[in-house]
GROMACS .gro file of C-alpha atoms in nm:
model
  382
    1MET     CA    1  -7.792  -1.307   0.844
    2LEU     CA    2  -7.446  -1.443   0.826
    3ILE     CA    3  -7.191  -1.203   0.661
    4PRO     CA    4  -6.875  -1.411   0.618
    5ARG     CA    5  -6.520  -1.261   0.567
    6LEU     CA    6  -6.183  -1.411   0.532
    7LYS     CA    7  -6.015  -1.496   0.865
    8SER     CA    8  -5.763  -1.239   0.973
    9SER     CA    9  -5.512  -1.525   1.007
   10LEU     CA   10  -5.562  -1.612   0.640
   11PHE     CA   11  -5.337  -1.481   0.365
   12THR     CA   12  -5.403  -1.552  -0.004
   13CYS     CA   13  -5.238  -1.505  -0.341
   14PRO     CA   14  -5.301  -1.632  -0.697
   15GLY     CA   15  -5.195  -1.992  -0.765
   16GLU     CA   16  -5.195  -2.190  -1.096
   17GLU     CA   17  -5.567  -2.264  -1.097
   18GLY     CA   18  -5.711  -2.083  -0.804
   19LEU     CA   19  -5.595  -1.917  -0.490
   20LEU     CA   20  -5.314  -2.027  -0.253
   21ALA     CA   21  -5.402  -1.962   0.108
   22TYR     CA   22  -5.197  -1.973   0.423
   23ASP     CA   23  -5.364  -1.988   0.772
   24SER     CA   24  -5.119  -1.862   1.024
   25LEU     CA   25  -5.322  -2.013   1.311
   26SER     CA   26  -5.321  -2.369   1.185
   27ASP     CA   27  -4.990  -2.318   0.988
   28ARG     CA   28  -5.138  -2.480   0.689
   29VAL     CA   29  -5.123  -2.396   0.307
   30HIS     CA   30  -5.448  -2.461   0.123
   31ARG     CA   31  -5.477  -2.487  -0.257
   32LEU     CA   32  -5.823  -2.367  -0.347
   33ASN     CA   33  -6.005  -2.466  -0.664
   34PRO     CA   34  -6.162  -2.188  -0.864
   35VAL     CA   35  -6.506  -2.201  -0.711
   36ALA     CA   36  -6.361  -2.191  -0.352
   37SER     CA   37  -6.131  -1.909  -0.466
   38LEU     CA   38  -6.433  -1.703  -0.587
   39ILE     CA   39  -6.611  -1.767  -0.266
   40CYS     CA   40  -6.314  -1.631  -0.063
   41GLU     CA   41  -6.277  -1.332  -0.289
   42LEU     CA   42  -6.644  -1.254  -0.244
   43CYS     CA   43  -6.635  -1.282   0.130
   44ASP     CA   44  -6.513  -0.936   0.206
   45GLY     CA   45  -6.745  -0.869   0.498
   46ARG     CA   46  -6.998  -0.675   0.292
   47ARG     CA   47  -7.212  -0.962   0.141
   48SER     CA   48  -7.436  -1.216   0.305
   49VAL     CA   49  -7.416  -1.586   0.239
   50GLU     CA   50  -7.731  -1.551   0.026
   51GLU     CA   51  -7.580  -1.267  -0.182
   52ILE     CA   52  -7.259  -1.462  -0.240
   53ALA     CA   53  -7.464  -1.770  -0.335
   54SER     CA   54  -7.658  -1.571  -0.594
   55ILE     CA   55  -7.324  -1.469  -0.761
   56VAL     CA   56  -7.164  -1.811  -0.745
   57ALA     CA   57  -7.464  -2.035  -0.840
   58PRO     CA   58  -7.482  -1.945  -1.210
   59LEU     CA   59  -7.123  -2.047  -1.246
   60LEU     CA   60  -7.182  -2.405  -1.109
   61PRO     CA   61  -7.327  -2.704  -1.294
   62GLU     CA   62  -7.712  -2.703  -1.272
   63ASP     CA   63  -7.728  -3.000  -1.046
   64GLN     CA   64  -7.512  -2.829  -0.788
   65ARG     CA   65  -7.672  -2.480  -0.773
   66ARG     CA   66  -7.916  -2.555  -0.493
   67GLN     CA   67  -7.623  -2.656  -0.275
   68THR     CA   68  -7.442  -2.327  -0.324
   69GLU     CA   69  -7.512  -2.200   0.032
   70GLU     CA   70  -7.402  -2.525   0.175
   71LEU     CA   71  -7.088  -2.510  -0.021
   72ILE     CA   72  -7.020  -2.166   0.127
   73MET     CA   73  -7.074  -2.294   0.477
   74GLN     CA   74  -6.824  -2.571   0.401
   75VAL     CA   75  -6.562  -2.318   0.330
   76VAL     CA   76  -6.657  -2.157   0.665
   77GLU     CA   77  -6.624  -2.490   0.842
   78ALA     CA   78  -6.298  -2.554   0.679
   79GLY     CA   79  -6.160  -2.257   0.882
   80LEU     CA   80  -6.103  -2.023   0.586
   81LEU     CA   81  -6.388  -1.785   0.667
   82GLU     CA   82  -6.531  -1.632   0.983
   83THR     CA   83  -6.863  -1.478   1.058
   84SER     CA   84  -6.769  -1.251   1.345
   85PRO     CA   85  -6.943  -0.903   1.328
   86ALA     CA   86  -6.620  -0.701   1.307
   87PRO     CA   87  -6.282  -0.775   1.137
   88ALA     CA   88  -5.997  -0.865   1.367
   89PRO     CA   89  -5.680  -0.647   1.368
   90MET     CA   90  -5.450  -0.693   1.072
   91VAL     CA   91  -5.147  -0.927   1.108
   92ASP     CA   92  -4.796  -0.796   1.009
   93ALA     CA   93  -4.773  -1.003   0.687
   94ALA     CA   94  -4.419  -0.898   0.595
   95GLY     CA   95  -4.299  -0.978   0.949
   96LEU     CA   96  -4.475  -1.320   0.936
   97ALA     CA   97  -4.319  -1.389   0.592
   98LYS     CA   98  -3.980  -1.325   0.725
   99GLN     CA   99  -4.036  -1.566   1.021
  100LEU     CA  100  -4.165  -1.829   0.783
  101ARG     CA  101  -3.870  -1.798   0.555
  102ALA     CA  102  -3.635  -1.840   0.848
  103GLN     CA  103  -3.820  -2.164   0.924
  104ASP     CA  104  -3.777  -2.271   0.555
  105LYS     CA  105  -4.155  -2.257   0.507
  106LEU     CA  106  -4.108  -2.086   0.169
  107GLU     CA  107  -4.449  -2.132   0.011
  108ALA     CA  108  -4.620  -1.986   0.315
  109ALA     CA  109  -4.370  -1.705   0.330
  110TYR     CA  110  -4.448  -1.629  -0.039
  111ILE     CA  111  -4.816  -1.610   0.022
  112CYS     CA  112  -4.783  -1.372   0.317
  113GLN     CA  113  -4.518  -1.157   0.124
  114PHE     CA  114  -4.756  -1.130  -0.176
  115HIS     CA  115  -5.031  -1.009   0.074
  116ALA     CA  116  -4.791  -0.760   0.234
  117ALA     CA  117  -4.687  -0.615  -0.112
  118GLU     CA  118  -5.054  -0.590  -0.231
  119ARG     CA  119  -5.147  -0.412   0.085
  120ASP     CA  120  -4.868  -0.164   0.063
  121PRO     CA  121  -4.789  -0.137  -0.307
  122GLU     CA  122  -4.568   0.164  -0.289
  123ASP     CA  123  -4.305  -0.012  -0.081
  124ALA     CA  124  -4.027  -0.120  -0.313
  125ASN     CA  125  -3.865  -0.345  -0.057
  126LEU     CA  126  -4.174  -0.558  -0.020
  127TRP     CA  127  -4.181  -0.619  -0.402
  128ALA     CA  128  -3.800  -0.695  -0.407
  129THR     CA  129  -3.847  -0.957  -0.132
  130LEU     CA  130  -4.154  -1.104  -0.317
  131GLY     CA  131  -3.927  -1.130  -0.632
  132GLU     CA  132  -3.664  -1.318  -0.442
  133LEU     CA  133  -3.912  -1.561  -0.285
  134SER     CA  134  -4.067  -1.613  -0.629
  135HIS     CA  135  -3.726  -1.697  -0.768
  136ILE     CA  136  -3.651  -1.942  -0.488
  137LEU     CA  137  -3.976  -2.124  -0.559
  138GLY     CA  138  -3.918  -2.133  -0.930
  139ARG     CA  139  -4.209  -1.892  -1.012
  140ARG     CA  140  -4.024  -1.698  -1.280
  141GLU     CA  141  -4.309  -1.497  -1.415
  142GLN     CA  142  -4.405  -1.388  -1.067
  143ALA     CA  143  -4.044  -1.299  -0.993
  144ARG     CA  144  -4.024  -1.087  -1.305
  145ALA     CA  145  -4.350  -0.908  -1.225
  146ALA     CA  146  -4.245  -0.831  -0.867
  147TYR     CA  147  -3.916  -0.709  -0.975
  148GLU     CA  148  -4.065  -0.502  -1.249
  149ARG     CA  149  -4.281  -0.335  -0.985
  150CYS     CA  150  -3.984  -0.278  -0.769
  151LEU     CA  151  -3.788  -0.110  -1.037
  152SER     CA  152  -4.075   0.112  -1.122
  153LEU     CA  153  -4.071   0.243  -0.768
  154ARG     CA  154  -3.680   0.247  -0.736
  155PRO     CA  155  -3.548   0.303  -1.092
  156TYR     CA  156  -3.183   0.341  -0.956
  157ASP     CA  157  -3.169  -0.021  -0.818
  158ALA     CA  158  -2.884  -0.163  -1.015
  159GLU     CA  159  -2.930  -0.510  -0.860
  160VAL     CA  160  -3.288  -0.546  -0.961
  161ARG     CA  161  -3.216  -0.400  -1.299
  162HIS     CA  162  -2.947  -0.670  -1.354
  163LEU     CA  163  -3.189  -0.949  -1.247
  164LEU     CA  164  -3.449  -0.828  -1.487
  165ILE     CA  165  -3.213  -0.866  -1.780
  166ALA     CA  166  -3.220  -1.245  -1.719
  167LEU     CA  167  -3.589  -1.262  -1.630
  168ARG     CA  168  -3.685  -1.067  -1.950
  169ASP     CA  169  -3.464  -1.301  -2.156
  170GLU     CA  170  -3.278  -1.002  -2.276
  171GLN     CA  171  -2.924  -1.034  -2.427
  172ALA     CA  172  -2.678  -1.063  -2.137
  173PRO     CA  173  -2.423  -0.796  -2.094
  174PRO     CA  174  -2.052  -0.904  -2.079
  175ARG     CA  175  -2.054  -0.862  -1.704
  176ALA     CA  176  -2.255  -0.723  -1.411
  177ASP     CA  177  -2.205  -0.343  -1.380
  178ASN     CA  178  -2.007  -0.202  -1.080
  179ASP     CA  179  -2.311  -0.040  -0.929
  180CYS     CA  180  -2.482  -0.380  -0.922
  181ILE     CA  181  -2.186  -0.557  -0.753
  182GLN     CA  182  -2.140  -0.272  -0.499
  183GLN     CA  183  -2.511  -0.266  -0.409
  184LEU     CA  184  -2.521  -0.642  -0.374
  185TYR     CA  185  -2.237  -0.661  -0.134
  186GLU     CA  186  -2.338  -0.360   0.064
  187ARG     CA  187  -2.648  -0.563   0.140
  188PHE     CA  188  -2.466  -0.892   0.169
  189SER     CA  189  -2.177  -0.796   0.384
  190SER     CA  190  -2.361  -0.785   0.716
  191PHE     CA  191  -2.433  -1.161   0.709
  192TYR     CA  192  -2.185  -1.277   0.435
  193GLU     CA  193  -1.973  -1.519   0.634
  194SER     CA  194  -2.258  -1.687   0.832
  195ASN     CA  195  -2.448  -1.723   0.514
  196MET     CA  196  -2.162  -1.866   0.304
  197LEU     CA  197  -2.012  -2.101   0.578
  198GLU     CA  198  -2.306  -2.202   0.789
  199GLU     CA  199  -2.594  -2.200   0.533
  200LEU     CA  200  -2.433  -2.268   0.201
  201ASP     CA  201  -2.147  -2.494   0.294
  202TYR     CA  202  -1.920  -2.288   0.075
  203GLN     CA  203  -1.617  -2.497  -0.046
  204ALA     CA  204  -1.445  -2.278  -0.311
  205PRO     CA  205  -1.167  -2.152  -0.090
  206GLN     CA  206  -1.059  -2.489   0.022
  207ARG     CA  207  -1.101  -2.633  -0.334
  208LEU     CA  208  -0.871  -2.366  -0.480
  209ALA     CA  209  -0.621  -2.380  -0.205
  210ALA     CA  210  -0.583  -2.756  -0.266
  211LEU     CA  211  -0.542  -2.701  -0.627
  212ILE     CA  212  -0.270  -2.439  -0.565
  213ALA     CA  213  -0.087  -2.677  -0.332
  214GLU     CA  214  -0.092  -2.958  -0.586
  215LEU     CA  215   0.052  -2.740  -0.856
  216MET     CA  216   0.296  -2.517  -0.667
  217GLY     CA  217   0.408  -2.769  -0.409
  218GLU     CA  218   0.576  -2.622  -0.106
  219ARG     CA  219   0.679  -2.291  -0.269
  220ALA     CA  220   0.673  -2.007  -0.024
  221GLY     CA  221   0.756  -1.642  -0.019
  222LEU     CA  222   0.508  -1.585  -0.299
  223GLU     CA  223   0.390  -1.249  -0.434
  224VAL     CA  224   0.005  -1.303  -0.445
  225LEU     CA  225  -0.275  -1.098  -0.576
  226GLU     CA  226  -0.643  -1.183  -0.489
  227LEU     CA  227  -0.909  -1.039  -0.717
  228GLY     CA  228  -1.241  -0.985  -0.547
  229CYS     CA  229  -1.098  -1.076  -0.211
  230GLY     CA  230  -1.422  -1.027  -0.019
  231SER     CA  231  -1.387  -1.091   0.354
  232GLY     CA  232  -1.071  -1.293   0.316
  233LEU     CA  233  -1.204  -1.653   0.325
  234ALA     CA  234  -0.987  -1.754   0.035
  235GLY     CA  235  -0.688  -1.537   0.144
  236ALA     CA  236  -0.686  -1.713   0.488
  237GLU     CA  237  -0.627  -2.050   0.308
  238ILE     CA  238  -0.320  -1.944   0.130
  239ARG     CA  239  -0.168  -1.677   0.362
  240GLY     CA  240   0.101  -1.920   0.481
  241SER     CA  241   0.260  -1.927   0.132
  242CYS     CA  242   0.267  -1.554   0.078
  243ALA     CA  243   0.548  -1.307   0.128
  244HIS     CA  244   0.302  -1.042   0.026
  245LEU     CA  245  -0.074  -1.060  -0.025
  246THR     CA  246  -0.269  -0.793  -0.189
  247GLY     CA  247  -0.649  -0.789  -0.200
  248ILE     CA  248  -0.868  -0.599  -0.450
  249ASP     CA  249  -1.241  -0.560  -0.417
  250LEU     CA  250  -1.503  -0.327  -0.556
  251SER     CA  251  -1.690  -0.325  -0.224
  252SER     CA  252  -1.574  -0.104   0.055
  253HIS     CA  253  -1.804  -0.297   0.298
  254MET     CA  254  -1.625  -0.627   0.209
  255LEU     CA  255  -1.287  -0.459   0.235
  256ASP     CA  256  -1.375  -0.358   0.593
  257LEU     CA  257  -1.434  -0.727   0.672
  258ALA     CA  258  -1.112  -0.822   0.504
  259ARG     CA  259  -0.921  -0.559   0.698
  260GLU     CA  260  -1.052  -0.701   1.029
  261ARG     CA  261  -0.917  -1.044   0.933
  262GLY     CA  262  -0.569  -0.895   0.937
  263ILE     CA  263  -0.408  -1.126   0.673
  264TYR     CA  264  -0.354  -0.874   0.381
  265ASP     CA  265  -0.041  -0.666   0.333
  266ALA     CA  266  -0.238  -0.430   0.116
  267LEU     CA  267  -0.597  -0.380   0.033
  268GLU     CA  268  -0.742  -0.155  -0.246
  269GLN     CA  269  -1.092  -0.077  -0.365
  270ALA     CA  270  -1.101  -0.109  -0.740
  271GLU     CA  271  -1.261  -0.288  -1.032
  272ILE     CA  272  -1.036  -0.583  -1.095
  273SER     CA  273  -0.989  -0.560  -1.475
  274ALA     CA  274  -0.905  -0.186  -1.447
  275TRP     CA  275  -0.660  -0.250  -1.158
  276LEU     CA  276  -0.476  -0.514  -1.343
  277GLN     CA  277  -0.449  -0.306  -1.649
  278ALA     CA  278  -0.298  -0.014  -1.449
  279CYS     CA  279  -0.057  -0.239  -1.232
  280GLU     CA  280   0.301  -0.261  -1.324
  281GLY     CA  281   0.412  -0.537  -1.099
  282SER     CA  282   0.399  -0.912  -1.158
  283PHE     CA  283   0.272  -1.196  -0.935
  284ASP     CA  284   0.353  -1.561  -0.869
  285LEU     CA  285  -0.015  -1.627  -0.809
  286ILE     CA  286  -0.338  -1.445  -0.905
  287LEU     CA  287  -0.648  -1.585  -0.735
  288ALA     CA  288  -1.007  -1.512  -0.804
  289CYS     CA  289  -1.229  -1.713  -0.577
  290ASP     CA  290  -1.593  -1.675  -0.674
  291SER     CA  291  -1.539  -1.321  -0.808
  292LEU     CA  292  -1.565  -1.408  -1.171
  293ILE     CA  293  -1.924  -1.531  -1.134
  294TYR     CA  294  -2.031  -1.177  -1.219
  295PHE     CA  295  -1.839  -1.193  -1.549
  296GLY     CA  296  -1.974  -1.358  -1.859
  297ASP     CA  297  -1.705  -1.247  -2.109
  298LEU     CA  298  -1.378  -1.339  -1.940
  299ARG     CA  299  -1.149  -1.226  -2.203
  300GLU     CA  300  -1.058  -0.871  -2.063
  301VAL     CA  301  -0.992  -0.991  -1.713
  302MET     CA  302  -0.799  -1.311  -1.840
  303ALA     CA  303  -0.580  -1.114  -2.065
  304ALA     CA  304  -0.510  -0.853  -1.798
  305ALA     CA  305  -0.420  -1.128  -1.547
  306ALA     CA  306  -0.192  -1.305  -1.806
  307SER     CA  307  -0.005  -0.973  -1.850
  308ARG     CA  308   0.076  -0.965  -1.474
  309LEU     CA  309   0.175  -1.330  -1.414
  310ALA     CA  310   0.533  -1.418  -1.352
  311PRO     CA  311   0.685  -1.669  -1.606
  312ASP     CA  312   0.623  -1.944  -1.351
  313GLY     CA  313   0.306  -1.805  -1.212
  314LEU     CA  314  -0.051  -1.930  -1.193
  315PHE     CA  315  -0.393  -1.772  -1.237
  316VAL     CA  316  -0.636  -1.975  -1.037
  317PHE     CA  317  -1.013  -1.911  -1.019
  318SER     CA  318  -1.355  -2.060  -0.964
  319LEU     CA  319  -1.677  -2.030  -1.178
  320GLU     CA  320  -2.013  -2.180  -1.175
  321PHE     CA  321  -2.057  -2.470  -1.421
  322GLY     CA  322  -2.331  -2.429  -1.686
  323GLU     CA  323  -2.443  -2.631  -1.990
  324ALA     CA  324  -2.473  -2.319  -2.218
  325ALA     CA  325  -2.153  -2.236  -2.411
  326PRO     CA  326  -1.968  -2.010  -2.368
  327TYR     CA  327  -2.169  -1.865  -2.074
  328ARG     CA  328  -2.521  -1.778  -1.957
  329LEU     CA  329  -2.664  -1.511  -1.727
  330ASN     CA  330  -2.889  -1.693  -1.490
  331ASP     CA  331  -3.199  -1.578  -1.310
  332ASN     CA  332  -3.004  -1.542  -0.988
  333GLY     CA  333  -2.788  -1.267  -1.155
  334ARG     CA  334  -2.479  -1.480  -1.176
  335TYR     CA  335  -2.298  -1.625  -1.484
  336SER     CA  336  -2.228  -1.986  -1.544
  337HIS     CA  337  -1.971  -2.106  -1.790
  338HIS     CA  338  -1.912  -2.417  -1.995
  339PRO     CA  339  -1.562  -2.552  -1.948
  340GLU     CA  340  -1.461  -2.621  -2.317
  341PRO     CA  341  -1.461  -2.254  -2.438
  342LEU     CA  342  -1.222  -2.161  -2.152
  343ARG     CA  343  -0.939  -2.356  -2.312
  344ALA     CA  344  -0.955  -2.163  -2.636
  345LEU     CA  345  -0.997  -1.836  -2.454
  346ALA     CA  346  -0.691  -1.918  -2.239
  347THR     CA  347  -0.482  -1.984  -2.560
  348ASP     CA  348  -0.595  -1.651  -2.706
  349CYS     CA  349  -0.474  -1.489  -2.380
  350GLY     CA  350  -0.125  -1.662  -2.395
  351LEU     CA  351  -0.211  -1.909  -2.132
  352GLU     CA  352  -0.270  -2.272  -2.110
  353VAL     CA  353  -0.477  -2.493  -1.877
  354ALA     CA  354  -0.273  -2.652  -1.596
  355ARG     CA  355  -0.583  -2.795  -1.441
  356LEU     CA  356  -0.958  -2.776  -1.496
  357GLU     CA  357  -1.178  -2.960  -1.250
  358GLN     CA  358  -1.555  -2.970  -1.199
  359GLY     CA  359  -1.716  -3.044  -0.865
  360TYR     CA  360  -1.922  -2.929  -0.575
  361LEU     CA  361  -1.905  -2.554  -0.503
  362ARG     CA  362  -2.173  -2.481  -0.244
  363MET     CA  363  -2.546  -2.525  -0.169
  364GLU     CA  364  -2.825  -2.291  -0.285
  365TYR     CA  365  -3.183  -2.322  -0.184
  366GLY     CA  366  -3.137  -2.687  -0.102
  367ALA     CA  367  -2.953  -2.782  -0.423
  368GLU     CA  368  -2.586  -2.845  -0.489
  369VAL     CA  369  -2.418  -2.576  -0.716
  370GLU     CA  370  -2.162  -2.729  -0.944
  371GLY     CA  371  -1.852  -2.535  -0.997
  372LEU     CA  372  -1.536  -2.517  -1.213
  373PHE     CA  373  -1.194  -2.492  -1.062
  374VAL     CA  374  -0.939  -2.366  -1.310
  375ALA     CA  375  -0.565  -2.312  -1.298
  376LEU     CA  376  -0.394  -2.136  -1.596
  377ARG     CA  377  -0.021  -2.079  -1.656
  378PRO     CA  378   0.183  -1.892  -1.921
  379ALA     CA  379   0.170  -2.101  -2.244
  380GLY     CA  380   0.475  -2.320  -2.331
  381ARG     CA  381   0.586  -2.362  -1.974
  382GLU     CA  382   0.729  -2.699  -1.892
   0.00000   0.00000   0.00000
């Protein structure tokens, strides 16, 4: 009597119409129809072929019922089932998912990660990774479900809580909260530069530096403030024009990286709007390279920056472009902005647009991210 079971090398998860299955031995993803999916689910090592056939047969068209056992054996022959008397040792599904993701085999990684999370449902990290893979693959409902599960296990997780605002289609807050940004960059700091430069082809520092050079010419000896300085990628591009360069960042981990770069005269850990409001000095240049992508409503930070600009100064920053006006919180947790409302907001803050360009910002999951590169100056300046 044959008692089939899923191969130990096979990982499954729900698909649109049936199961998705990944065989780690053949390195193949299978899309199973509903009948094949049911057969696989019933093959748990406790039922014979005859018992499985008795369950499946009534669900088939009458003219196919006699071939049910043959259909089951076809699934065996396809390499999805095995009939060995004892189950093989379990494979590390989470570890395999990580390897597959590194090889850009995202669907296979997703299937294995789902298997890992289902097998260890109390591990919040497994659900968080499943949520991320779901998002990358455009499976929005699955991403929301995975992040919901993660948050139920880790209710203090500010980053996941922020992502769920978008995935639940709730009203977007004016900006990501401080805890979210700090948690994000604590995780991100260990691989930030390799990710941004080698994997994402990050162009914002160079784009903003070119914009500054075009508008400020060969001016040197500048008093410069960088908001959200990160590891110093943008600061390095403009250091040659600075008499004094101050970097502000909310993340102590990113400030450690900036300190190692050795280009800043001063570094402070602070929330940028609050720091600007408390500051008493003025700056020839205020730069925010990709730090405002965690702000939806830019009014507070723009007004604060305007109050600290020298009469001939510039406020230069990058944003992610979006079709929704004035802004939208996207499923990746970042805000995108439409360019037109920026002009009116600048006017309200006593500024005017010196330059507003749209163009390539970086790559993300194989697609180009469109950015806005903005330079504002005090209104009425010739």
